JSON list of C-alpha atoms in Angstrom, two decimals:
[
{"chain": "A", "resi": 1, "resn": "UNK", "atom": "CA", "xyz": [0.00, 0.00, 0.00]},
{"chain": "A", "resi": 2, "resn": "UNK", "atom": "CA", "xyz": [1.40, 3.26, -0.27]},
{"chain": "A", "resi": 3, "resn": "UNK", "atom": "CA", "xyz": [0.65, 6.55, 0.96]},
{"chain": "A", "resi": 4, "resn": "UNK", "atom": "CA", "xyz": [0.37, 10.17, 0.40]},
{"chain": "A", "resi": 5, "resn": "UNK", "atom": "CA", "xyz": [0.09, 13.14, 2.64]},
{"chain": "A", "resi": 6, "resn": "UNK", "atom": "CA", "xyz": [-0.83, 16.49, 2.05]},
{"chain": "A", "resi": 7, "resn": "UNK", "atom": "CA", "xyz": [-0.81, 19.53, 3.77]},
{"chain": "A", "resi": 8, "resn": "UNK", "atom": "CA", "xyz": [-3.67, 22.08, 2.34]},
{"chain": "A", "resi": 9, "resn": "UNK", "atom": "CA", "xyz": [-3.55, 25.80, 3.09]},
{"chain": "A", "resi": 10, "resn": "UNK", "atom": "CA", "xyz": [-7.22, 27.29, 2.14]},
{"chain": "A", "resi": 11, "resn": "UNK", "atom": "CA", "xyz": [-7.35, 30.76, 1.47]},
{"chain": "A", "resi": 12, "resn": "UNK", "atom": "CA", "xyz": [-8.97, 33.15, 3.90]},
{"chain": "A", "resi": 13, "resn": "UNK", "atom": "CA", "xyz": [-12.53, 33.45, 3.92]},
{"chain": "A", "resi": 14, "resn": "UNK", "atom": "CA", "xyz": [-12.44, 29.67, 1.62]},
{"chain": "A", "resi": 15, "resn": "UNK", "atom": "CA", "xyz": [-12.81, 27.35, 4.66]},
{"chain": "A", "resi": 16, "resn": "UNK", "atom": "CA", "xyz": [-16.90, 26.42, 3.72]},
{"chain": "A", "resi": 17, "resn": "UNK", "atom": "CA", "xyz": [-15.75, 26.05, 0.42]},
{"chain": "A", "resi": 18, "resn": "UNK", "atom": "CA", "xyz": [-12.97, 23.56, 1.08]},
{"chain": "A", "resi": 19, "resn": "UNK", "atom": "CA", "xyz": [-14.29, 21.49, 3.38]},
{"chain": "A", "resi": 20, "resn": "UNK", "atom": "CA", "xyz": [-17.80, 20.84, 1.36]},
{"chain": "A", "resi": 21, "resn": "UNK", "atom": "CA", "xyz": [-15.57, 20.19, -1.98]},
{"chain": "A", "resi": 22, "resn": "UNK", "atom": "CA", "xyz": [-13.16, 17.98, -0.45]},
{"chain": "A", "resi": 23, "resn": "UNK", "atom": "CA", "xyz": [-15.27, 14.88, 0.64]},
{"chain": "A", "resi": 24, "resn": "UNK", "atom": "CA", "xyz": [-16.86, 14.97, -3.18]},
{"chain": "A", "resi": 25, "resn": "UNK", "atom": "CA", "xyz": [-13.57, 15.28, -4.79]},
{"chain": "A", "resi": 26, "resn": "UNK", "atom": "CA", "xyz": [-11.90, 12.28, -2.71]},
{"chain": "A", "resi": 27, "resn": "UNK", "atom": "CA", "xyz": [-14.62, 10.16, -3.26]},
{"chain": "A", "resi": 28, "resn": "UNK", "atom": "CA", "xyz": [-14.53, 10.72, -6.97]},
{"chain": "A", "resi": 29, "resn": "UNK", "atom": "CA", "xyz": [-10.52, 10.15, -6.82]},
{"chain": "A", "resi": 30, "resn": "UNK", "atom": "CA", "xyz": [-11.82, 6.50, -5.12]},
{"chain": "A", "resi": 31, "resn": "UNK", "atom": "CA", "xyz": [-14.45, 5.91, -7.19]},
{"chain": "A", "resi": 32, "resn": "UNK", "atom": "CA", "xyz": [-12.78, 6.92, -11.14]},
{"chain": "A", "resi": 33, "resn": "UNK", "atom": "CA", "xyz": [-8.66, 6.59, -10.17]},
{"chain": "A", "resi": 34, "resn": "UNK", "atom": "CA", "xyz": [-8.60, 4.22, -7.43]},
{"chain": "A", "resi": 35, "resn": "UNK", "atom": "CA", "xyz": [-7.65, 5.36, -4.68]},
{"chain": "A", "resi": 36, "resn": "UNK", "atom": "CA", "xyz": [-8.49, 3.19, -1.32]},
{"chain": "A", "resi": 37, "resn": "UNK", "atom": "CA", "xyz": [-9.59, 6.60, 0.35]},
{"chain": "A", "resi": 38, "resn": "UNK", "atom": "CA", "xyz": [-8.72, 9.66, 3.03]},
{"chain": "A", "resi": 39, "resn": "UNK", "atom": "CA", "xyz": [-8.70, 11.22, 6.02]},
{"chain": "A", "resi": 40, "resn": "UNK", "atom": "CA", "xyz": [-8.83, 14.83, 6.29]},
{"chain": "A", "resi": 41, "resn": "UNK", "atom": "CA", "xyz": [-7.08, 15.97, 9.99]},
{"chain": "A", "resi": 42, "resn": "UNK", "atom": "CA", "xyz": [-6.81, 19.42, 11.24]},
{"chain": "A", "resi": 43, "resn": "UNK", "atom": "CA", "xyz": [-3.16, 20.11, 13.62]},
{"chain": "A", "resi": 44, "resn": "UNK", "atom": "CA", "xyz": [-3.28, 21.89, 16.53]},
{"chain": "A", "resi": 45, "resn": "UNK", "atom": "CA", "xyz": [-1.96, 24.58, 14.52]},
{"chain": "A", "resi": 46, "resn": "UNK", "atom": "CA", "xyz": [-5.09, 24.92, 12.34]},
{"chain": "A", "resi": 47, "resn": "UNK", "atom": "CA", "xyz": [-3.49, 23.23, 9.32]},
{"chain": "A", "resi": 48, "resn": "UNK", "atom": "CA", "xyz": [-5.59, 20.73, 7.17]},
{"chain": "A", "resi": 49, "resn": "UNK", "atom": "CA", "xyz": [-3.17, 17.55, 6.71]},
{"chain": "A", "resi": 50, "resn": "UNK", "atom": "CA", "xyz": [-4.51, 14.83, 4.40]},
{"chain": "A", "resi": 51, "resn": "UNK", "atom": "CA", "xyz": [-3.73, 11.28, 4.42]},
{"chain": "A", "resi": 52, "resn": "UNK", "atom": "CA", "xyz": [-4.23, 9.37, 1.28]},
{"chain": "A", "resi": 53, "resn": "UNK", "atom": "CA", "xyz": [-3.95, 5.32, 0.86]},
{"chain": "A", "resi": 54, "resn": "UNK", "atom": "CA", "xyz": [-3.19, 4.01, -2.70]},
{"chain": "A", "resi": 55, "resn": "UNK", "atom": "CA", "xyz": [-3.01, -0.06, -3.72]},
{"chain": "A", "resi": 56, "resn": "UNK", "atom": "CA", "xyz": [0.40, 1.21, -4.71]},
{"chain": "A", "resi": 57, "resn": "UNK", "atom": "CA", "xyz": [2.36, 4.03, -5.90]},
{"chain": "A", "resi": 58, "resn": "UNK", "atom": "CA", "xyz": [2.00, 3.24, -9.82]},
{"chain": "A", "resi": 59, "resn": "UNK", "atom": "CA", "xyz": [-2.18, 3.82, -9.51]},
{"chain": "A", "resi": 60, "resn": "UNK", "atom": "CA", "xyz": [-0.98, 7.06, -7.75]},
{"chain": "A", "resi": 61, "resn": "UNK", "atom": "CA", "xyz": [1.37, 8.07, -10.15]},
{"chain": "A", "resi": 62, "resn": "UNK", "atom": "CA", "xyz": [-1.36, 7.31, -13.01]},
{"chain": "A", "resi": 63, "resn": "UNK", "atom": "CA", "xyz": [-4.39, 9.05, -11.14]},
{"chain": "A", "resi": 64, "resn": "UNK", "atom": "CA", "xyz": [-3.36, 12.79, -12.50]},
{"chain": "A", "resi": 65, "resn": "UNK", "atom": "CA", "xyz": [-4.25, 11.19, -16.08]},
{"chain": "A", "resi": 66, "resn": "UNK", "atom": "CA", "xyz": [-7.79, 9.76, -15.16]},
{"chain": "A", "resi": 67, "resn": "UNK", "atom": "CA", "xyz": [-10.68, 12.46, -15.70]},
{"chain": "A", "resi": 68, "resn": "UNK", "atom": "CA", "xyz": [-13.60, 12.13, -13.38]},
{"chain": "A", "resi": 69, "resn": "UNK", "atom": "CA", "xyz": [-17.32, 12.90, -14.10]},
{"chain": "A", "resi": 70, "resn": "UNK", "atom": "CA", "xyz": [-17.93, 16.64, -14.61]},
{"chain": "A", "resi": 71, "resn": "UNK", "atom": "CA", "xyz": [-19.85, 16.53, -11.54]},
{"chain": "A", "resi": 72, "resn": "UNK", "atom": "CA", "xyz": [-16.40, 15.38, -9.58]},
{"chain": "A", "resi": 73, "resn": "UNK", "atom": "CA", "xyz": [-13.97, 17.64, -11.64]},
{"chain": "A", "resi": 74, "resn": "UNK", "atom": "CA", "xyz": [-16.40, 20.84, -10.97]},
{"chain": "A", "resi": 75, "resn": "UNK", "atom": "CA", "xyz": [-15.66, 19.93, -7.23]},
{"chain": "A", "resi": 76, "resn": "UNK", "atom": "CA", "xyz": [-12.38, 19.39, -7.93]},
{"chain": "A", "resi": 77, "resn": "UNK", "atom": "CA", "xyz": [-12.05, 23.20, -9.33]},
{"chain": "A", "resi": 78, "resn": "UNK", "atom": "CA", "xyz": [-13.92, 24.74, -6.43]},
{"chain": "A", "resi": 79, "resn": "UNK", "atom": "CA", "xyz": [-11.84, 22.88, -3.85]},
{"chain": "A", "resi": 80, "resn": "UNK", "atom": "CA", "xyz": [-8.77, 24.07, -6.09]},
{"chain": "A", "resi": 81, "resn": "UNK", "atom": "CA", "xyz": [-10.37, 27.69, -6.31]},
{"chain": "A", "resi": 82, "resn": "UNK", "atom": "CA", "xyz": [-9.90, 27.32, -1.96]},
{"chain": "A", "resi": 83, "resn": "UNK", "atom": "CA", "xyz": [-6.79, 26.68, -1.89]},
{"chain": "A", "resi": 84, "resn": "UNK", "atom": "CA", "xyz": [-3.47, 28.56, -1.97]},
{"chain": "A", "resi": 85, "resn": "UNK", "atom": "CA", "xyz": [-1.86, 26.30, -4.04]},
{"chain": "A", "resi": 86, "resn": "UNK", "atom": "CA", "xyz": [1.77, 27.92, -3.80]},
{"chain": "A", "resi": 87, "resn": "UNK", "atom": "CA", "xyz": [1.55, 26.72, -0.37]},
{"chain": "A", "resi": 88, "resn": "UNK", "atom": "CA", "xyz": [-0.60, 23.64, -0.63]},
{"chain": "A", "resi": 89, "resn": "UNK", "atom": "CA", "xyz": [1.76, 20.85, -0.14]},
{"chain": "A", "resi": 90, "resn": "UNK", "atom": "CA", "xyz": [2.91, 16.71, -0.53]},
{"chain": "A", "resi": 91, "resn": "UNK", "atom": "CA", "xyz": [4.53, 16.21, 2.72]},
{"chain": "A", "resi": 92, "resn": "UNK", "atom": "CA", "xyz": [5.18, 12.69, 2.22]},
{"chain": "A", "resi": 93, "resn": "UNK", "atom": "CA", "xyz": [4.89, 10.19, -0.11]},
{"chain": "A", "resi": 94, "resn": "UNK", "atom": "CA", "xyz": [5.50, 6.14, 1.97]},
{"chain": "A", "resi": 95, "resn": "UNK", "atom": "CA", "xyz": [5.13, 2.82, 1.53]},
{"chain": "A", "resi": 96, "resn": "UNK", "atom": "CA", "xyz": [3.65, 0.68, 4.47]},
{"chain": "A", "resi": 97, "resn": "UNK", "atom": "CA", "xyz": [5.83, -0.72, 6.09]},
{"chain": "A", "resi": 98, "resn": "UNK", "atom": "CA", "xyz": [3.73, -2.68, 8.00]},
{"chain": "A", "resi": 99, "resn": "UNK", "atom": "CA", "xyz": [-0.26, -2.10, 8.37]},
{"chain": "A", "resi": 100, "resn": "UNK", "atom": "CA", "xyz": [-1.88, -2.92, 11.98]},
{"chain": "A", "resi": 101, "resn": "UNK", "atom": "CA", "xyz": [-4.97, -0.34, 11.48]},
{"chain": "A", "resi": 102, "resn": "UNK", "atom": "CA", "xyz": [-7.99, -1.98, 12.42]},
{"chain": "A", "resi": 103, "resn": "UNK", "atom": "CA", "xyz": [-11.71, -0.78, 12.53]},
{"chain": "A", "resi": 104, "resn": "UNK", "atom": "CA", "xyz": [-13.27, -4.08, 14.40]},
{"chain": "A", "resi": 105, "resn": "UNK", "atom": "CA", "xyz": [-11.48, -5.08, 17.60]},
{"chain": "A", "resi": 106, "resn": "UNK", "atom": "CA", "xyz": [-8.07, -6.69, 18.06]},
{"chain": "A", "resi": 107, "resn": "UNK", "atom": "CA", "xyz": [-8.20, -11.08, 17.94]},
{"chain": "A", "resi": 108, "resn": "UNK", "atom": "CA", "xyz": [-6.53, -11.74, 21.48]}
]
């Protein structure tokens, strides 16, 4: 599996805007390039940090080439139209090493 992380700086006064495009626009990403989904986190310092997972970095690498549905690539431009993108950011780009996220409980 591999894994991306962004860091998103919205423009002032774009917050709304941002956080009602961004859960349209990652679930077209899952839905037409493959993704396996996100989390969108907010620091302590305000910061929206994004944390993609991926099959594997080749599907990643090939989802800037896949268009969406017009619907999903109009919320794709208004969540682009929210950000700074001179500041948006990849932070990091990982393989897993090794994966012990769970979301039933542990087999003891």
């Amino acid at each position: 599996m591999f894994i991306v992380m962004f860091e998103f700086v919205v423009k002032d006064g774009c917050k709304d805007q941002f956080l009602a495009a961004w859960p349209k626009v990652t679930q077209g990403i899952y839905l037409f390039k493959g993704s396996l989904g996100s989390r969108l986190h907010r620091d302590k310092n305000g910061a929206f940090i994004a944390y993609a997972q991926w099959p594997n970095e080749d599907t990643y690498r090939k989802a800037s080439d896949i268009k969406m549905s017009e619907n999903y690539e109009k919320q794709r431009q208004l969540m682009h139209d929210s950000l700074n993108l001179e500041s948006t950011r990849t932070i990091h780009e990982m393989e897993v090493e090794i994966d012990y996220l769970h979301r039933r409980g542990f087999d003891i």
